[in-house]
Amino acid sequence: MAFRKALKGTVIIGTGAAAALLGLSQLSEYRKTQARLAYVAAEGELQQPFKDELPTRQAQLSTLQNTEEFDVLVIGGGATGSGCALDAVTRNLKTALVERNDFSSGTSSRSTKLIHGGVRYLQKAIMKLDYEQYMMVKEALHERSNLLDIAPHLSAPLPIMLPVYKWWQLPYYWAGIKMYDLVAGVQCLKSSYVLSKKKALELFPMLKKDKLVGAIVYYDGQHNDARMNLAIALTAARHGAAMANYTEVVHLLKKTDAGTGKEKVCGARCRDVVTGNEFDVRAKCVINATGPFTDSLRKMDDVKNANICQPSAGVHIVIPGYYSPDNMGLLDPATSDGRVIFFLPWEKMTIAGTTDTPTEVTAHPIPMEEDINFILNEVRNYLSPDVEVRRGDVLAAWSGIRPLVTDPNSKDTQSICRNHIVHISDSGLLHTCGGKWTTYRSMAEETLDAAVSAHGLGGGPSKTVGLMLEGGKDWSPTMYIRLVQDYGLENEVAQHLAATYGGKAFEVAKMARVTGKRWPIVGKRLVSEFPYIESEVRYAVKEYACTAIDVIARRTRLGFLNVQAADEALPRIVEIMGKMLDWSEQKRTMTYKRRNEELEAAKKFLYFEMGYRSRSEQLTNTSEITLDTQEVARYTKRFHKFDKDSKGFITTVDVQRVLQNIGVQIDENALHEILNEVDLNKNGQVELNEFLQLMSAVQKGQVSDNRLAILMKTAEESLDLRGPVSVDRSGGGV
């Protein structure tokens, strides 16, 4: 009864506050949206010169070099930069974009994968009666709805559970979440609701039961961020924008304004990173959309410009999918240090993050061990003691740099801007920075509005609300069935292709090679545990992939899901790309050199930027053995079942002999890989001490998916039972 009274009182207060805040803004937002949608009533009204076939990267570079002057040159191929290019080209402005790395290679591919308005920002807006924060949330919720509509294959609503462990918090959080629904208005994805303790545990059985009062579930959006960024860029290219990745700006071009006598930016000297060729790209307006690297271009414009970017690092980890339900996320609203932690299902895995710590700007951010352990500790606080959260279960980890900015237009230049800023320098260079993934489109619209006004470009208003992105128009929830029926793809592979490429999935399927098996008929996987197939590598080249990193990190998401699996797929990826990109036209020795360079660069990326180093450091030749006497004896006995000659080490020959005795065959190359994971001193054999270090690390949870440990344990049992031996990478422990 007391709870109902408290809830009722909270509802009255919350509703009153909502009415005060919503009011005219809902009506104006509705009218604004209707007016914009009128411009995109039919997609056919917009020019789409490359509807059937994308121009090649070489053709794009040729356009950049041979066009006398563009209306707009965008520097930066992240979400905001690609959004600016799409907004500009659909206003019928002659548009170019250059990116020194790959599209979405920076922050835009390293997000929490959420499309959200920001529950915590709304809380601050209500508590502080901050209208600016309220409007920021409202804008984000509008953009959330639009993004879910224009890329339905890459995004979907996701229920997120907020567990409650104190009675008084239930009405408090409920009122806040209901406000979130109210602010979204007609664009509310699904209504939030309260769960009893019993129901909460049914939906999220891994949740800690002790002192759990109940839970609140609300809805936000989730997406494949790198693929979404790429979809924006490809859509701009189809509409005629000259889009070139691996094209860096060497310096800005300037000319003296006849009227004012001041120097004005009129383009950029660019370099093709692949070939080293340099050329000029001239434009009436140049837009700086380089995210964390905003200050680099500002200083290229004028060395006296002060820094406005205050970068913050956000680390995420990926752990196996069994840590969370398939379709329910979790929000920890108040961690031990006041940060917010999300715990979300994604691509059949689980993402946990993020941290928020000051950092230096770098093109290659590295996830730190202390951040990984912080996230793991927070996860432990919310999961049942029955679920052992192990360090060895971290399959990948990454760090993204959030470009927080101070507003150079403000008198208080030390104050962090909570939203994005659009600023025009004295030279006419236009800067757009800050903001978040969800609001990329509105940032782009505001930026182009400023460009049109400042440089007299014309072109009319923005046309990107409701404009379908690459693959979205022909997608349907059941299209994967046609892929299975028409091409003979595995069901899981077909679902993956539909969710990744949308209507373009049929093009990927057409490129798939026959497997030679009864089923599937086509579609050879790159690695057995993931639905990525070889034809995706071929299609990736059509999507402007230039390196193996582009494929494992952004065309597929293998590097973000499992660094070890990505590492295993690399040789085949490099082989396919070598043929597609004509590396074989060079002399054979040069071909091998290029392929080795690609392999080494990709392995370095996985090792440092995707958490492979932190993962591999859990088992080293200096790892401490913390086993007791009985455990040492038990594992030594197991080791000697393979080391029959008491050599003190085992090789692939020893393992193969035991497997043959129990009727199991494993490919020799696979065996070499299995032993290499434990061969700490890299001498081609696993010594007893190395095996004991492995088993000690397994017991401590530092290593949880080692195939040799699983194989030897199962083989030991099978010597008596003659059962099958599993060497999957999906589990661990003894």
XYZ file of C-alpha atoms in Angstrom, residues 427-707:
281
model
C 39.310 31.443 -42.570
C 35.873 29.989 -43.340
C 36.819 26.465 -42.208
C 33.728 24.922 -40.639
C 34.135 22.674 -37.588
C 31.541 20.199 -36.315
C 32.449 18.200 -33.234
C 31.119 16.686 -30.029
C 27.677 15.114 -29.903
C 27.061 11.373 -30.003
C 26.373 8.586 -32.485
C 22.582 8.852 -32.270
C 22.512 12.506 -33.314
C 24.922 12.285 -36.246
C 22.167 13.218 -38.742
C 20.957 16.319 -36.920
C 24.590 17.393 -36.422
C 25.138 17.013 -40.165
C 21.984 18.983 -40.954
C 22.992 21.837 -38.646
C 26.498 21.809 -40.114
C 25.264 22.016 -43.698
C 22.762 24.715 -42.789
C 25.700 26.732 -41.444
C 27.767 25.963 -44.563
C 24.986 27.007 -46.918
C 24.467 30.240 -44.993
C 28.142 31.165 -44.596
C 29.272 30.251 -48.122
C 26.098 30.933 -50.119
C 25.916 27.393 -51.484
C 22.187 27.134 -52.146
C 20.763 23.638 -52.459
C 17.718 23.990 -50.231
C 16.925 22.339 -46.909
C 18.058 18.951 -45.617
C 16.410 15.869 -47.116
C 17.841 13.127 -44.892
C 14.942 12.511 -42.482
C 13.361 9.294 -43.676
C 16.025 8.720 -46.353
C 16.728 4.965 -46.446
C 20.347 3.921 -46.023
C 22.248 1.304 -48.032
C 20.424 -2.030 -47.897
C 17.458 -0.774 -45.905
C 14.911 -0.261 -48.652
C 14.612 -3.890 -49.817
C 15.060 -5.544 -46.429
C 12.304 -7.498 -44.684
C 12.378 -9.612 -41.502
C 11.838 -12.776 -43.548
C 14.190 -12.122 -46.469
C 16.764 -14.539 -45.014
C 14.379 -17.389 -45.921
C 14.765 -16.506 -49.601
C 18.535 -16.588 -49.173
C 18.307 -20.100 -47.782
C 15.863 -21.284 -50.436
C 17.427 -19.588 -53.473
C 21.114 -20.098 -52.729
C 21.388 -23.010 -50.288
C 22.976 -20.992 -47.481
C 22.950 -22.121 -43.857
C 20.100 -20.594 -41.869
C 22.475 -18.797 -39.470
C 24.567 -17.440 -42.350
C 21.456 -16.244 -44.199
C 20.177 -14.430 -41.111
C 23.569 -12.801 -40.643
C 23.771 -11.640 -44.277
C 20.257 -10.182 -44.138
C 21.010 -8.345 -40.894
C 24.335 -7.011 -42.189
C 23.676 -6.116 -45.822
C 19.886 -5.826 -45.969
C 18.692 -5.861 -49.560
C 22.298 -6.130 -50.769
C 22.642 -9.578 -49.147
C 21.676 -11.221 -52.434
C 24.766 -9.709 -54.071
C 26.938 -11.264 -51.363
C 25.167 -14.601 -51.789
C 25.761 -14.538 -55.565
C 29.505 -14.207 -54.920
C 29.571 -17.225 -52.578
C 31.401 -20.300 -53.851
C 30.058 -23.869 -53.880
C 31.150 -25.827 -50.789
C 31.071 -29.271 -52.391
C 28.974 -30.532 -49.479
C 25.398 -31.731 -49.431
C 24.596 -28.773 -47.151
C 25.197 -25.891 -47.197
C 25.458 -25.714 -50.957
C 27.294 -22.375 -50.950
C 28.965 -20.196 -48.334
C 32.235 -21.405 -46.832
C 32.784 -19.922 -43.373
C 35.944 -18.027 -42.474
C 35.866 -19.634 -39.015
C 33.510 -22.332 -37.857
C 31.945 -20.530 -34.864
C 30.850 -17.382 -36.713
C 28.519 -16.942 -39.719
C 30.998 -14.834 -41.725
C 31.666 -16.371 -45.144
C 34.422 -15.937 -47.711
C 32.264 -14.045 -50.216
C 31.963 -11.226 -47.677
C 35.685 -10.589 -48.132
C 35.160 -10.270 -51.886
C 32.173 -7.978 -51.368
C 34.160 -5.933 -48.828
C 36.533 -4.850 -51.601
C 33.521 -3.453 -53.491
C 32.721 -1.559 -50.284
C 36.164 0.107 -50.427
C 38.002 -2.231 -48.042
C 41.741 -1.853 -48.678
C 43.296 -3.857 -45.836
C 42.664 -7.016 -43.845
C 41.928 -4.811 -40.820
C 39.048 -3.228 -42.737
C 37.532 -6.693 -43.147
C 37.948 -8.084 -39.622
C 37.022 -4.822 -37.872
C 34.446 -2.995 -39.976
C 33.087 -4.993 -42.947
C 32.687 -7.977 -40.634
C 32.903 -7.522 -36.843
C 35.004 -10.609 -36.159
C 37.841 -8.652 -34.541
C 35.399 -7.026 -32.118
C 33.805 -10.353 -31.194
C 36.700 -12.773 -30.771
C 40.328 -11.810 -31.360
C 41.507 -15.405 -31.507
C 38.949 -16.340 -34.155
C 39.869 -13.217 -36.135
C 43.529 -14.164 -35.947
C 42.753 -17.628 -37.340
C 40.720 -16.159 -40.215
C 43.428 -13.696 -41.287
C 45.494 -15.913 -43.644
C 42.451 -16.771 -45.764
C 41.218 -13.156 -45.725
C 44.610 -11.908 -46.929
C 44.709 -14.582 -49.630
C 41.281 -13.577 -50.990
C 42.041 -9.854 -50.815
C 45.364 -10.397 -52.581
C 43.516 -11.813 -55.573
C 40.795 -9.157 -55.516
C 43.241 -6.246 -55.261
C 45.691 -7.659 -57.831
C 48.576 -8.031 -55.434
C 49.456 -11.083 -57.517
C 50.333 -8.853 -60.491
C 53.576 -7.988 -58.749
C 56.564 -10.278 -58.641
C 56.025 -13.323 -56.468
C 58.481 -12.165 -53.802
C 56.743 -8.784 -53.636
C 53.369 -10.532 -53.362
C 54.541 -12.533 -50.371
C 55.975 -9.376 -48.836
C 52.670 -7.479 -49.228
C 50.663 -10.359 -47.807
C 53.040 -10.702 -44.866
C 52.774 -6.956 -44.249
C 48.986 -7.231 -44.233
C 49.092 -10.179 -41.838
C 51.498 -8.444 -39.485
C 49.523 -5.174 -39.498
C 46.273 -7.010 -38.747
C 47.872 -9.123 -36.005
C 49.290 -5.933 -34.460
C 45.824 -4.365 -34.555
C 44.321 -7.376 -32.775
C 47.168 -7.552 -30.284
C 47.100 -3.928 -29.159
C 43.739 -2.378 -30.091
C 41.411 -5.373 -29.702
C 42.748 -6.677 -26.401
C 44.757 -9.685 -27.611
C 47.776 -8.478 -25.630
C 45.825 -8.279 -22.380
C 44.374 -11.687 -23.132
C 47.716 -13.312 -23.952
C 49.363 -11.794 -20.873
C 47.089 -13.896 -18.673
C 49.375 -16.832 -19.531
C 53.106 -16.142 -19.934
C 56.327 -17.983 -19.192
C 56.525 -16.037 -15.927
C 52.990 -16.936 -14.813
C 52.919 -18.150 -11.212
C 51.855 -21.743 -10.478
C 49.431 -21.650 -7.524
C 48.329 -25.292 -7.526
C 48.451 -27.359 -4.352
C 50.348 -30.648 -4.113
C 47.370 -32.826 -5.027
C 46.512 -30.689 -8.049
C 50.099 -30.766 -9.284
C 50.091 -34.560 -8.989
C 46.750 -34.828 -10.827
C 47.806 -32.622 -13.727
C 51.250 -34.222 -13.947
C 49.575 -37.601 -14.275
C 47.382 -36.224 -17.057
C 50.435 -34.780 -18.819
C 52.284 -38.130 -18.710
C 49.386 -39.877 -20.442
C 50.582 -37.900 -23.481
C 54.296 -37.867 -22.636
C 54.716 -41.660 -22.686
C 58.512 -41.461 -23.035
C 58.870 -39.130 -20.012
C 60.677 -36.538 -22.131
C 59.318 -33.694 -20.042
C 57.478 -32.189 -23.012
C 54.816 -33.109 -25.570
C 54.574 -32.382 -29.284
C 51.869 -32.740 -31.921
C 53.089 -36.308 -32.486
C 52.364 -37.215 -28.858
C 48.907 -35.684 -28.959
C 48.122 -37.286 -32.302
C 49.090 -40.724 -30.947
C 46.693 -40.440 -27.999
C 43.890 -39.201 -30.237
C 44.370 -42.120 -32.610
C 44.089 -44.507 -29.673
C 40.639 -43.169 -28.900
C 39.564 -42.977 -32.530
C 39.735 -39.202 -33.040
C 41.393 -37.361 -35.926
C 42.390 -33.711 -35.878
C 44.077 -31.833 -38.701
C 47.816 -31.422 -38.098
C 47.680 -27.659 -38.700
C 44.910 -27.360 -36.122
C 47.015 -29.324 -33.636
C 49.967 -26.996 -34.187
C 47.678 -24.025 -33.436
C 46.344 -25.716 -30.284
C 49.819 -26.404 -28.887
C 51.123 -22.992 -29.924
C 48.624 -21.327 -27.569
C 50.470 -22.947 -24.630
C 54.004 -23.037 -26.042
C 55.129 -20.017 -24.041
C 58.805 -20.085 -25.006
C 57.917 -20.884 -28.643
C 60.238 -23.897 -29.036
C 57.666 -26.085 -30.784
C 56.728 -28.158 -27.736
C 54.729 -27.874 -24.525
C 56.757 -28.612 -21.414
C 55.361 -29.867 -18.106
C 55.951 -26.520 -16.421
C 54.058 -24.722 -19.204
C 51.166 -27.157 -18.809
C 51.056 -26.559 -15.039
C 51.116 -22.782 -15.643
C 48.160 -23.248 -17.995
C 46.136 -25.281 -15.511
C 46.890 -22.779 -12.744
C 45.667 -19.922 -14.954
C 42.527 -21.926 -15.811
C 41.757 -22.465 -12.122
C 42.149 -18.756 -11.367
C 39.798 -17.846 -14.246
C 42.540 -15.996 -16.125
C 42.235 -18.457 -19.016
C 38.900 -20.030 -19.856
C 38.854 -21.172 -23.444
C 42.105 -23.031 -23.949
C 41.678 -25.910 -26.347
